[in-house]
Each structure stands twice: as C-alpha cells, then as structure tokens.
Amino acid sequence: MRDSAVLHIKGRVLVGPGDDAEVAESVRDELWVVDGKITFQRPAGARDVRLIEGWVLPGLVDAHCHVGLDAHGAVDESTSEKQALTDRDAGALLLRDAGSPADTRWIDDREDLPRIIRAGRHIARTKRYIRNYAHEIEPEDLVAYVAAEARRGDGWVKLVGDWLDRETGDLGACWPRGAVEAAIAEAHRLGARVTAHCFAEETLAPLVEAGIDCIEHATGLTEETIPLFAERGVAIVPTLVNIATFPRLALGGEAKFPRWADHMRQLHARRYETVRAAYDAGIPIFTGTDAGGSLAHGLVGQEVAELVKAGIPARDALSAATWGARAWLGRPGLTEGASADFVVYETDPREDVRVLTSPRRVVLRGRVVA
C-alpha cells in the first residue's frame, strides 16, 4: 500500500503553534518521509526521491464525527468507507468518532483510511434521542452501560446529556446527578474519558461537577458556568457547522414544541459570543463537525473558519484542529519518527484558514493519498 519513493517536503513545515520569533522550532524548512515515518534528517543515499512543496500541517483532527452513521442509524461498510475517504481527502486524518452503532474496527486495517478514536455507541435515556443511534436505557443501568462502552471504545464514552423533554416541551437533562457521578467514576476507573452531548444551560454544571472531561456543542455555556469549565479544565467541541442548522430544526419543530424552538433559536443567535467567551476564559476548544448524522463529512476546514469567525485567533483555531487537538487526544504531530500523516497547502494557513478547504496534497502513513 505504501509508495516506495522517499518523500522530500520543502517549504514551511508548521510543527508547532507559534511563529518563528516566538518558538524557534515551530517552523521547519523541510522534512523527509522514509518508510512511512517523518524524519528531519536527510536520508543518506536516498533514491527515487519525490519532491513536494508547500505549507505543511499535521493531519487535521475532526474531534466530533460519526463514521458508520447516517440520519437513520448504522450504515453498511461501503457507506462508512465513503465517509472516511471524504474526511481523508479533506485533510482530516485523525477522527474522534463521538458515538456510532456501527462496528468500524475493520477501518483500522486499512492504511488508506484515517485513524479513528472511538467513543463506542451513544448512551441515551429511553426515548430521549434520535432513533436507532444509541443504547436507550434508564439511570439504574447507566454505570453498567458506561463500563461496557469504556471497554469497547478507544478511551472515550459518549453520553447524551440533554434532549427534548416532551413533558416540558423544551430541552431537559437526561440523567440524575448521582447516576452520572457513579458512571463517570466507573469510566475513569477503566481508563476512559467521558463526553456528553449538551445543548441546554442547566445540564452543564452538574456534569462538570460530576467530573466529566468534555462537552460536545456546549451552546448553553453562560457567565455562570464558563468559570467552572475553566477551573476544571473541561474541554468543549462547539461543532459550529452543526449549530448553524438550529434555525432549520426550530422551524421544523415549532408547531409541536414552540418553547423548544425558541430556545434553539436563542442558542444559535449567541453561538459565536458563547465560543469567544469560552476562549477568553481559557477553556480548551477543539474542532468537530458532527458529520455522519445529517451533516456531510469533510467539513473540518469550514469548522476552523467558523472558530475564526467567532473571534478565535487563526493560530489558536488551527491548533484546535492540529497541534493542540492531537496532544489532547494523545496522538503525535510532526515529530521525528512519527507516522507521516500531514497535509500540504498552497499558501500559509495562518494567514487565511480558508485554505484548509483546498489541500494540495494529503499524506497518510507516508503515502500520498490525495
């Protein structure tokens, strides 16, 4: 599967978040790829050398997507393959799959497909989530299901923290405090981190105080809860390309649930303000698209642009999809001996992040794949 040629990458290799003046080793002039690995040492006697020029970033990270899932539930392997290839060709070479009912372990055997960190299958309250997506259970079973998914996943478990409550006609928390505390403690005992889907305001503090590691979407952050997140170091993945769909969702549901529809519109209206406030408070922020449900794959470049639109400086928005995200997930970037997973661009992405939507070359496991 791997090209026999040695790759010689020349241009500007962005190995860290700073610029030349701030961090001496943040930018290199070249790297080499030998036997699928990165090296900054010119290989002796190399033959059949292929030259690639441009601006280089580590393979992008989509920290919230769903390979193996569509709007109706699990999909077949052919569809899963197309989803993964779409992400790959967009430069997303490391995916945190934030819940899927499909078994995608076969992807790990494919050298031409992105690396996936799985959170197992969603765990939701009975009849409080999208049909066919999640284990739908009651609180007394939460610890057992979290333990099972902690063992099944790759170091993450995904809860549905809140959803439409048909009795109140608005968003509402899904789990009592005691059940969540016990479940998170069990996941941590098994070496897994826990994240949760959360739109609403009142869901957040109990989950953070229970020890959760990350919140997906986090549209309900307020001036009361932002300091709590910052103090505990709880990360957020805003999925702004998904939050953009809230007005359409509200329109479709307002006849039956007008209170919920109005709430969703309010969360949408302040989405950029919410993300900027989280950034200003020092909350760790990472890129995720929520692809695989109703959204297409391959949108990670657009998500970075949305972070910039929210007021996050370009270098930090890039870090949320590259250096910072990889460190958070425990995966290497552009370091000596690491797998050669990187993307080459025509121009400097620090100057205009929109270039991320147009990779010049994609290199995965040392092979030019796109």
PDB file of C-alpha atoms in Angstrom, residues 42-300:
ATOM      1  CA  ARG A  42      18.348  13.972   5.204  1.00  0.00           C
ATOM      2  CA  PRO A  43      18.439  10.215   4.458  1.00  0.00           C
ATOM      3  CA  ALA A  44      21.821   9.050   3.189  1.00  0.00           C
ATOM      4  CA  GLY A  45      21.865   7.621  -0.301  1.00  0.00           C
ATOM      5  CA  ALA A  46      18.144   8.105  -0.886  1.00  0.00           C
ATOM      6  CA  ARG A  47      16.966   7.237  -4.386  1.00  0.00           C
ATOM      7  CA  ASP A  48      13.687   7.763  -6.143  1.00  0.00           C
ATOM      8  CA  VAL A  49      13.015  10.950  -4.170  1.00  0.00           C
ATOM      9  CA  ARG A  50       9.675  12.671  -4.736  1.00  0.00           C
ATOM     10  CA  LEU A  51       9.637  16.412  -4.044  1.00  0.00           C
ATOM     11  CA  ILE A  52       6.513  18.125  -2.675  1.00  0.00           C
ATOM     12  CA  GLU A  53       6.463  21.844  -1.914  1.00  0.00           C
ATOM     13  CA  GLY A  54       4.086  23.941   0.154  1.00  0.00           C
ATOM     14  CA  TRP A  55       2.888  24.763   3.641  1.00  0.00           C
ATOM     15  CA  VAL A  56       2.581  21.694   5.890  1.00  0.00           C
ATOM     16  CA  LEU A  57       0.314  20.968   8.858  1.00  0.00           C
ATOM     17  CA  PRO A  58      -0.189  17.762  10.834  1.00  0.00           C
ATOM     18  CA  GLY A  59      -3.193  15.792   9.608  1.00  0.00           C
ATOM     19  CA  LEU A  60      -6.294  17.675  10.695  1.00  0.00           C
ATOM     20  CA  VAL A  61      -8.440  16.430  13.576  1.00  0.00           C
ATOM     21  CA  ASP A  62     -12.223  16.151  13.471  1.00  0.00           C
ATOM     22  CA  ALA A  63     -12.860  15.585  17.161  1.00  0.00           C
ATOM     23  CA  HIS A  64     -16.592  15.031  16.747  1.00  0.00           C
ATOM     24  CA  CYS A  65     -17.831  12.969  13.832  1.00  0.00           C
ATOM     25  CA  HIS A  66     -19.679   9.710  13.265  1.00  0.00           C
ATOM     26  CA  VAL A  67     -18.259   7.231  10.767  1.00  0.00           C
ATOM     27  CA  GLY A  68     -20.744   4.425  10.199  1.00  0.00           C
ATOM     28  CA  LEU A  69     -23.823   6.551  10.897  1.00  0.00           C
ATOM     29  CA  ASP A  70     -26.388   8.464   8.873  1.00  0.00           C
ATOM     30  CA  ALA A  71     -29.692  10.141   9.706  1.00  0.00           C
ATOM     31  CA  HIS A  72     -31.391   6.748  10.159  1.00  0.00           C
ATOM     32  CA  GLY A  73     -28.779   4.783  12.097  1.00  0.00           C
ATOM     33  CA  ALA A  74     -25.934   2.414  11.242  1.00  0.00           C
ATOM     34  CA  VAL A  75     -24.777   2.209   7.617  1.00  0.00           C
ATOM     35  CA  ASP A  76     -23.022  -0.529   5.667  1.00  0.00           C
ATOM     36  CA  GLU A  77     -19.257  -0.785   5.207  1.00  0.00           C
ATOM     37  CA  SER A  78     -19.351   0.729   1.727  1.00  0.00           C
ATOM     38  CA  THR A  79     -21.017   3.882   3.054  1.00  0.00           C
ATOM     39  CA  SER A  80     -18.658   4.009   6.031  1.00  0.00           C
ATOM     40  CA  GLU A  81     -15.731   3.774   3.637  1.00  0.00           C
ATOM     41  CA  LYS A  82     -17.031   6.707   1.590  1.00  0.00           C
ATOM     42  CA  GLN A  83     -17.444   8.773   4.756  1.00  0.00           C
ATOM     43  CA  ALA A  84     -13.885   8.041   5.867  1.00  0.00           C
ATOM     44  CA  LEU A  85     -12.480   8.768   2.407  1.00  0.00           C
ATOM     45  CA  THR A  86     -14.314  12.090   2.292  1.00  0.00           C
ATOM     46  CA  ASP A  87     -12.754  13.092   5.605  1.00  0.00           C
ATOM     47  CA  ARG A  88      -9.336  11.929   4.441  1.00  0.00           C
ATOM     48  CA  ASP A  89      -9.468  13.886   1.211  1.00  0.00           C
ATOM     49  CA  ALA A  90     -10.405  16.993   3.218  1.00  0.00           C
ATOM     50  CA  GLY A  91      -7.222  16.515   5.256  1.00  0.00           C
ATOM     51  CA  ALA A  92      -8.894  15.063   8.386  1.00  0.00           C
ATOM     52  CA  LEU A  93      -6.571  12.179   9.189  1.00  0.00           C
ATOM     53  CA  LEU A  94      -7.477  11.719  12.862  1.00  0.00           C
ATOM     54  CA  LEU A  95     -11.140  11.321  13.791  1.00  0.00           C
ATOM     55  CA  ARG A  96     -12.717  11.062  17.216  1.00  0.00           C
ATOM     56  CA  ASP A  97     -15.889   9.126  16.490  1.00  0.00           C
ATOM     57  CA  ALA A  98     -18.291  10.543  19.069  1.00  0.00           C
ATOM     58  CA  GLY A  99     -20.730   7.652  19.005  1.00  0.00           C
ATOM     59  CA  SER A 100     -21.775   5.135  16.372  1.00  0.00           C
ATOM     60  CA  PRO A 101     -23.853   1.937  16.393  1.00  0.00           C
ATOM     61  CA  ALA A 102     -21.757   0.504  13.542  1.00  0.00           C
ATOM     62  CA  ASP A 103     -18.693  -1.670  14.004  1.00  0.00           C
ATOM     63  CA  THR A 104     -15.910   0.181  12.176  1.00  0.00           C
ATOM     64  CA  ARG A 105     -12.919  -1.737  13.543  1.00  0.00           C
ATOM     65  CA  TRP A 106     -12.189  -3.001  10.045  1.00  0.00           C
ATOM     66  CA  ILE A 107     -11.078   0.539   9.154  1.00  0.00           C
ATOM     67  CA  ASP A 108      -8.041   0.071  11.405  1.00  0.00           C
ATOM     68  CA  ASP A 109      -6.695  -2.473   8.928  1.00  0.00           C
ATOM     69  CA  ARG A 110      -6.858  -0.025   6.013  1.00  0.00           C
ATOM     70  CA  GLU A 111      -3.694   2.026   5.531  1.00  0.00           C
ATOM     71  CA  ASP A 112      -5.525   4.390   3.172  1.00  0.00           C
ATOM     72  CA  LEU A 113      -8.193   5.448   5.704  1.00  0.00           C
ATOM     73  CA  PRO A 114      -7.960   7.899   8.618  1.00  0.00           C
ATOM     74  CA  ARG A 115      -7.178   6.816  12.140  1.00  0.00           C
ATOM     75  CA  ILE A 116     -10.247   6.666  14.378  1.00  0.00           C
ATOM     76  CA  ILE A 117     -10.560   7.094  18.143  1.00  0.00           C
ATOM     77  CA  ARG A 118     -13.937   5.616  19.059  1.00  0.00           C
ATOM     78  CA  ALA A 119     -16.286   6.521  21.884  1.00  0.00           C
ATOM     79  CA  GLY A 120     -18.361   3.359  21.431  1.00  0.00           C
ATOM     80  CA  ARG A 121     -22.084   3.837  20.999  1.00  0.00           C
ATOM     81  CA  HIS A 122     -24.087   6.770  22.370  1.00  0.00           C
ATOM     82  CA  ILE A 123     -25.761   6.163  25.736  1.00  0.00           C
ATOM     83  CA  ALA A 124     -29.112   7.939  25.989  1.00  0.00           C
ATOM     84  CA  ARG A 125     -32.215   7.994  28.159  1.00  0.00           C
ATOM     85  CA  THR A 126     -35.137   5.930  26.867  1.00  0.00           C
ATOM     86  CA  LYS A 127     -36.925   7.723  24.004  1.00  0.00           C
ATOM     87  CA  ARG A 128     -34.776  10.814  24.540  1.00  0.00           C
ATOM     88  CA  TYR A 129     -32.572  10.735  21.452  1.00  0.00           C
ATOM     89  CA  ILE A 130     -32.525  10.032  17.733  1.00  0.00           C
ATOM     90  CA  ARG A 131     -33.995   6.635  16.930  1.00  0.00           C
ATOM     91  CA  ASN A 132     -31.529   3.814  16.133  1.00  0.00           C
ATOM     92  CA  TYR A 133     -28.478   5.769  17.346  1.00  0.00           C
ATOM     93  CA  ALA A 134     -27.991   4.953  20.995  1.00  0.00           C
ATOM     94  CA  HIS A 135     -28.342   2.456  23.781  1.00  0.00           C
ATOM     95  CA  GLU A 136     -31.573   3.781  25.296  1.00  0.00           C
ATOM     96  CA  ILE A 137     -31.614   2.972  28.999  1.00  0.00           C
ATOM     97  CA  GLU A 138     -32.746   4.141  32.425  1.00  0.00           C
ATOM     98  CA  PRO A 139     -30.482   5.626  35.138  1.00  0.00           C
ATOM     99  CA  GLU A 140     -30.122   2.401  37.130  1.00  0.00           C
ATOM    100  CA  ASP A 141     -28.343   0.830  34.141  1.00  0.00           C
ATOM    101  CA  LEU A 142     -26.049   3.775  33.349  1.00  0.00           C
ATOM    102  CA  VAL A 143     -22.953   2.537  35.171  1.00  0.00           C
ATOM    103  CA  ALA A 144     -23.099  -0.887  33.505  1.00  0.00           C
ATOM    104  CA  TYR A 145     -23.505   0.557  30.014  1.00  0.00           C
ATOM    105  CA  VAL A 146     -20.756   3.110  30.545  1.00  0.00           C
ATOM    106  CA  ALA A 147     -18.429   0.322  31.668  1.00  0.00           C
ATOM    107  CA  ALA A 148     -19.262  -1.742  28.583  1.00  0.00           C
ATOM    108  CA  GLU A 149     -18.673   1.163  26.200  1.00  0.00           C
ATOM    109  CA  ALA A 150     -15.467   2.130  28.014  1.00  0.00           C
ATOM    110  CA  ARG A 151     -14.169  -1.351  27.250  1.00  0.00           C
ATOM    111  CA  ARG A 152     -15.487  -1.247  23.660  1.00  0.00           C
ATOM    112  CA  GLY A 153     -14.196   2.202  22.757  1.00  0.00           C
ATOM    113  CA  ASP A 154     -10.762   3.743  22.416  1.00  0.00           C
ATOM    114  CA  GLY A 155     -10.590   5.629  25.671  1.00  0.00           C
ATOM    115  CA  TRP A 156     -13.828   7.617  25.403  1.00  0.00           C
ATOM    116  CA  VAL A 157     -17.501   7.184  26.332  1.00  0.00           C
ATOM    117  CA  LYS A 158     -20.313   9.351  24.925  1.00  0.00           C
ATOM    118  CA  LEU A 159     -23.437  10.274  26.914  1.00  0.00           C
ATOM    119  CA  VAL A 160     -26.476  12.188  25.732  1.00  0.00           C
ATOM    120  CA  GLY A 161     -26.661  14.802  28.465  1.00  0.00           C
ATOM    121  CA  ASP A 162     -29.844  16.570  27.411  1.00  0.00           C
ATOM    122  CA  TRP A 163     -32.550  16.341  24.767  1.00  0.00           C
ATOM    123  CA  LEU A 164     -36.091  17.431  24.085  1.00  0.00           C
ATOM    124  CA  ASP A 165     -38.331  16.577  27.047  1.00  0.00           C
ATOM    125  CA  ARG A 166     -41.813  16.082  25.628  1.00  0.00           C
ATOM    126  CA  GLU A 167     -43.410  16.719  29.004  1.00  0.00           C
ATOM    127  CA  THR A 168     -41.963  20.218  29.352  1.00  0.00           C
ATOM    128  CA  GLY A 169     -41.721  20.955  25.631  1.00  0.00           C
ATOM    129  CA  ASP A 170     -38.106  22.117  25.983  1.00  0.00           C
ATOM    130  CA  LEU A 171     -34.577  20.830  26.393  1.00  0.00           C
ATOM    131  CA  GLY A 172     -34.077  18.930  29.614  1.00  0.00           C
ATOM    132  CA  ALA A 173     -31.342  16.977  31.393  1.00  0.00           C
ATOM    133  CA  CYS A 174     -31.445  13.219  30.885  1.00  0.00           C
ATOM    134  CA  TRP A 175     -29.706  11.877  33.997  1.00  0.00           C
ATOM    135  CA  PRO A 176     -29.936  12.406  37.760  1.00  0.00           C
ATOM    136  CA  ARG A 177     -26.764  13.658  39.416  1.00  0.00           C
ATOM    137  CA  GLY A 178     -25.972  10.517  41.370  1.00  0.00           C
ATOM    138  CA  ALA A 179     -26.178   8.227  38.336  1.00  0.00           C
ATOM    139  CA  VAL A 180     -23.856  10.467  36.319  1.00  0.00           C
ATOM    140  CA  GLU A 181     -21.296  10.728  39.119  1.00  0.00           C
ATOM    141  CA  ALA A 182     -21.158   6.950  39.508  1.00  0.00           C
ATOM    142  CA  ALA A 183     -20.927   6.385  35.745  1.00  0.00           C
ATOM    143  CA  ILE A 184     -18.124   8.892  35.226  1.00  0.00           C
ATOM    144  CA  ALA A 185     -16.207   7.442  38.160  1.00  0.00           C
ATOM    145  CA  GLU A 186     -16.508   3.972  36.634  1.00  0.00           C
ATOM    146  CA  ALA A 187     -15.313   5.182  33.234  1.00  0.00           C
ATOM    147  CA  HIS A 188     -12.303   6.845  34.840  1.00  0.00           C
ATOM    148  CA  ARG A 189     -11.548   3.684  36.797  1.00  0.00           C
ATOM    149  CA  LEU A 190     -11.425   1.840  33.476  1.00  0.00           C
ATOM    150  CA  GLY A 191      -9.124   4.462  31.942  1.00  0.00           C
ATOM    151  CA  ALA A 192     -11.721   6.147  29.719  1.00  0.00           C
ATOM    152  CA  ARG A 193     -12.708   9.785  29.457  1.00  0.00           C
ATOM    153  CA  VAL A 194     -16.350  10.836  29.242  1.00  0.00           C
ATOM    154  CA  THR A 195     -18.000  13.386  26.994  1.00  0.00           C
ATOM    155  CA  ALA A 196     -21.633  14.382  26.614  1.00  0.00           C
ATOM    156  CA  HIS A 197     -23.937  15.928  24.053  1.00  0.00           C
ATOM    157  CA  CYS A 198     -25.315  19.099  25.672  1.00  0.00           C
ATOM    158  CA  PHE A 199     -27.315  21.974  24.230  1.00  0.00           C
ATOM    159  CA  ALA A 200     -29.045  23.368  27.337  1.00  0.00           C
ATOM    160  CA  GLU A 201     -27.783  25.652  30.086  1.00  0.00           C
ATOM    161  CA  GLU A 202     -28.867  23.766  33.213  1.00  0.00           C
ATOM    162  CA  THR A 203     -27.288  20.480  32.114  1.00  0.00           C
ATOM    163  CA  LEU A 204     -23.724  21.722  32.278  1.00  0.00           C
ATOM    164  CA  ALA A 205     -22.806  22.418  35.906  1.00  0.00           C
ATOM    165  CA  PRO A 206     -23.937  19.016  37.267  1.00  0.00           C
ATOM    166  CA  LEU A 207     -21.930  17.185  34.602  1.00  0.00           C
ATOM    167  CA  VAL A 208     -18.790  19.234  35.206  1.00  0.00           C
ATOM    168  CA  GLU A 209     -19.094  18.862  38.962  1.00  0.00           C
ATOM    169  CA  ALA A 210     -19.525  15.105  38.417  1.00  0.00           C
ATOM    170  CA  GLY A 211     -16.104  15.006  36.752  1.00  0.00           C
ATOM    171  CA  ILE A 212     -16.880  14.945  33.036  1.00  0.00           C
ATOM    172  CA  ASP A 213     -13.927  15.510  30.690  1.00  0.00           C
ATOM    173  CA  CYS A 214     -15.547  17.183  27.683  1.00  0.00           C
ATOM    174  CA  ILE A 215     -18.818  18.657  26.469  1.00  0.00           C
ATOM    175  CA  GLU A 216     -19.988  18.462  22.866  1.00  0.00           C
ATOM    176  CA  HIS A 217     -21.715  21.542  21.381  1.00  0.00           C
ATOM    177  CA  ALA A 218     -21.815  23.436  24.716  1.00  0.00           C
ATOM    178  CA  THR A 219     -24.255  26.014  23.349  1.00  0.00           C
ATOM    179  CA  GLY A 220     -25.660  26.522  26.852  1.00  0.00           C
ATOM    180  CA  LEU A 221     -22.482  27.979  28.359  1.00  0.00           C
ATOM    181  CA  THR A 222     -23.150  31.144  30.375  1.00  0.00           C
ATOM    182  CA  GLU A 223     -21.162  33.565  32.502  1.00  0.00           C
ATOM    183  CA  GLU A 224     -22.043  31.368  35.484  1.00  0.00           C
ATOM    184  CA  THR A 225     -20.763  28.078  34.042  1.00  0.00           C
ATOM    185  CA  ILE A 226     -17.795  29.285  31.983  1.00  0.00           C
ATOM    186  CA  PRO A 227     -15.589  29.817  35.097  1.00  0.00           C
ATOM    187  CA  LEU A 228     -16.452  26.308  36.285  1.00  0.00           C
ATOM    188  CA  PHE A 229     -15.309  24.808  32.959  1.00  0.00           C
ATOM    189  CA  ALA A 230     -12.116  26.851  33.059  1.00  0.00           C
ATOM    190  CA  GLU A 231     -11.337  25.881  36.650  1.00  0.00           C
ATOM    191  CA  ARG A 232     -11.860  22.163  35.988  1.00  0.00           C
ATOM    192  CA  GLY A 233     -10.158  22.197  32.567  1.00  0.00           C
ATOM    193  CA  VAL A 234     -13.208  20.696  30.854  1.00  0.00           C
ATOM    194  CA  ALA A 235     -12.863  20.911  27.067  1.00  0.00           C
ATOM    195  CA  ILE A 236     -15.578  21.821  24.589  1.00  0.00           C
ATOM    196  CA  VAL A 237     -16.100  20.858  20.951  1.00  0.00           C
ATOM    197  CA  PRO A 238     -18.508  23.545  19.657  1.00  0.00           C
ATOM    198  CA  THR A 239     -19.430  21.940  16.285  1.00  0.00           C
ATOM    199  CA  LEU A 240     -20.413  25.335  14.863  1.00  0.00           C
ATOM    200  CA  VAL A 241     -21.131  23.934  11.408  1.00  0.00           C
ATOM    201  CA  ASN A 242     -23.790  21.831  13.092  1.00  0.00           C
ATOM    202  CA  ILE A 243     -25.145  24.640  15.284  1.00  0.00           C
ATOM    203  CA  ALA A 244     -25.782  26.526  12.032  1.00  0.00           C
ATOM    204  CA  THR A 245     -28.665  24.083  11.419  1.00  0.00           C
ATOM    205  CA  PHE A 246     -30.564  25.129  14.569  1.00  0.00           C
ATOM    206  CA  PRO A 247     -32.917  27.604  12.795  1.00  0.00           C
ATOM    207  CA  ARG A 248     -33.973  24.891  10.335  1.00  0.00           C
ATOM    208  CA  LEU A 249     -34.530  22.421  13.164  1.00  0.00           C
ATOM    209  CA  ALA A 250     -36.532  25.006  15.095  1.00  0.00           C
ATOM    210  CA  LEU A 251     -38.713  25.727  12.087  1.00  0.00           C
ATOM    211  CA  GLY A 252     -39.491  22.038  11.696  1.00  0.00           C
ATOM    212  CA  GLY A 253     -40.462  21.551  15.334  1.00  0.00           C
ATOM    213  CA  GLU A 254     -42.067  24.788  16.418  1.00  0.00           C
ATOM    214  CA  ALA A 255     -45.652  23.685  15.697  1.00  0.00           C
ATOM    215  CA  LYS A 256     -45.465  20.972  18.382  1.00  0.00           C
ATOM    216  CA  PHE A 257     -42.759  22.415  20.621  1.00  0.00           C
ATOM    217  CA  PRO A 258     -42.696  26.235  20.356  1.00  0.00           C
ATOM    218  CA  ARG A 259     -40.767  26.648  23.614  1.00  0.00           C
ATOM    219  CA  TRP A 260     -38.031  24.305  22.410  1.00  0.00           C
ATOM    220  CA  ALA A 261     -37.907  26.029  19.002  1.00  0.00           C
ATOM    221  CA  ASP A 262     -37.482  29.455  20.595  1.00  0.00           C
ATOM    222  CA  HIS A 263     -34.744  28.091  22.872  1.00  0.00           C
ATOM    223  CA  MET A 264     -32.852  26.610  19.913  1.00  0.00           C
ATOM    224  CA  ARG A 265     -33.002  29.934  18.067  1.00  0.00           C
ATOM    225  CA  GLN A 266     -31.623  31.739  21.107  1.00  0.00           C
ATOM    226  CA  LEU A 267     -28.738  29.275  21.423  1.00  0.00           C
ATOM    227  CA  HIS A 268     -27.985  29.744  17.728  1.00  0.00           C
ATOM    228  CA  ALA A 269     -28.110  33.533  17.912  1.00  0.00           C
ATOM    229  CA  ARG A 270     -25.435  33.724  20.609  1.00  0.00           C
ATOM    230  CA  ARG A 271     -23.248  30.860  19.350  1.00  0.00           C
ATOM    231  CA  TYR A 272     -20.233  32.989  18.384  1.00  0.00           C
ATOM    232  CA  GLU A 273     -20.419  35.031  21.571  1.00  0.00           C
ATOM    233  CA  THR A 274     -20.522  31.803  23.584  1.00  0.00           C
ATOM    234  CA  VAL A 275     -17.445  30.326  21.904  1.00  0.00           C
ATOM    235  CA  ARG A 276     -15.463  33.556  22.171  1.00  0.00           C
ATOM    236  CA  ALA A 277     -16.292  33.854  25.875  1.00  0.00           C
ATOM    237  CA  ALA A 278     -15.142  30.276  26.423  1.00  0.00           C
ATOM    238  CA  TYR A 279     -11.890  31.010  24.586  1.00  0.00           C
ATOM    239  CA  ASP A 280     -11.279  34.198  26.575  1.00  0.00           C
ATOM    240  CA  ALA A 281     -11.740  32.218  29.809  1.00  0.00           C
ATOM    241  CA  GLY A 282      -9.099  29.668  28.788  1.00  0.00           C
ATOM    242  CA  ILE A 283     -11.427  26.732  28.171  1.00  0.00           C
ATOM    243  CA  PRO A 284      -9.784  24.159  25.851  1.00  0.00           C
ATOM    244  CA  ILE A 285     -11.589  24.228  22.484  1.00  0.00           C
ATOM    245  CA  PHE A 286     -11.248  21.662  19.702  1.00  0.00           C
ATOM    246  CA  THR A 287     -12.724  21.281  16.232  1.00  0.00           C
ATOM    247  CA  GLY A 288     -15.557  18.904  15.455  1.00  0.00           C
ATOM    248  CA  THR A 289     -18.158  18.869  12.703  1.00  0.00           C
ATOM    249  CA  ASP A 290     -20.783  16.349  13.895  1.00  0.00           C
ATOM    250  CA  ALA A 291     -20.594  14.787  10.434  1.00  0.00           C
ATOM    251  CA  GLY A 292     -22.377  11.499   9.868  1.00  0.00           C
ATOM    252  CA  GLY A 293     -25.839  12.240  11.179  1.00  0.00           C
ATOM    253  CA  SER A 294     -27.475  14.782   8.933  1.00  0.00           C
ATOM    254  CA  LEU A 295     -24.257  16.593   8.007  1.00  0.00           C
ATOM    255  CA  ALA A 296     -21.805  15.618   5.284  1.00  0.00           C
ATOM    256  CA  HIS A 297     -18.274  14.549   6.101  1.00  0.00           C
ATOM    257  CA  GLY A 298     -15.245  16.578   5.077  1.00  0.00           C
ATOM    258  CA  LEU A 299     -16.222  19.868   6.768  1.00  0.00           C
ATOM    259  CA  VAL A 300     -13.298  20.288   9.174  1.00  0.00           C
TER     260      VAL A 300
END
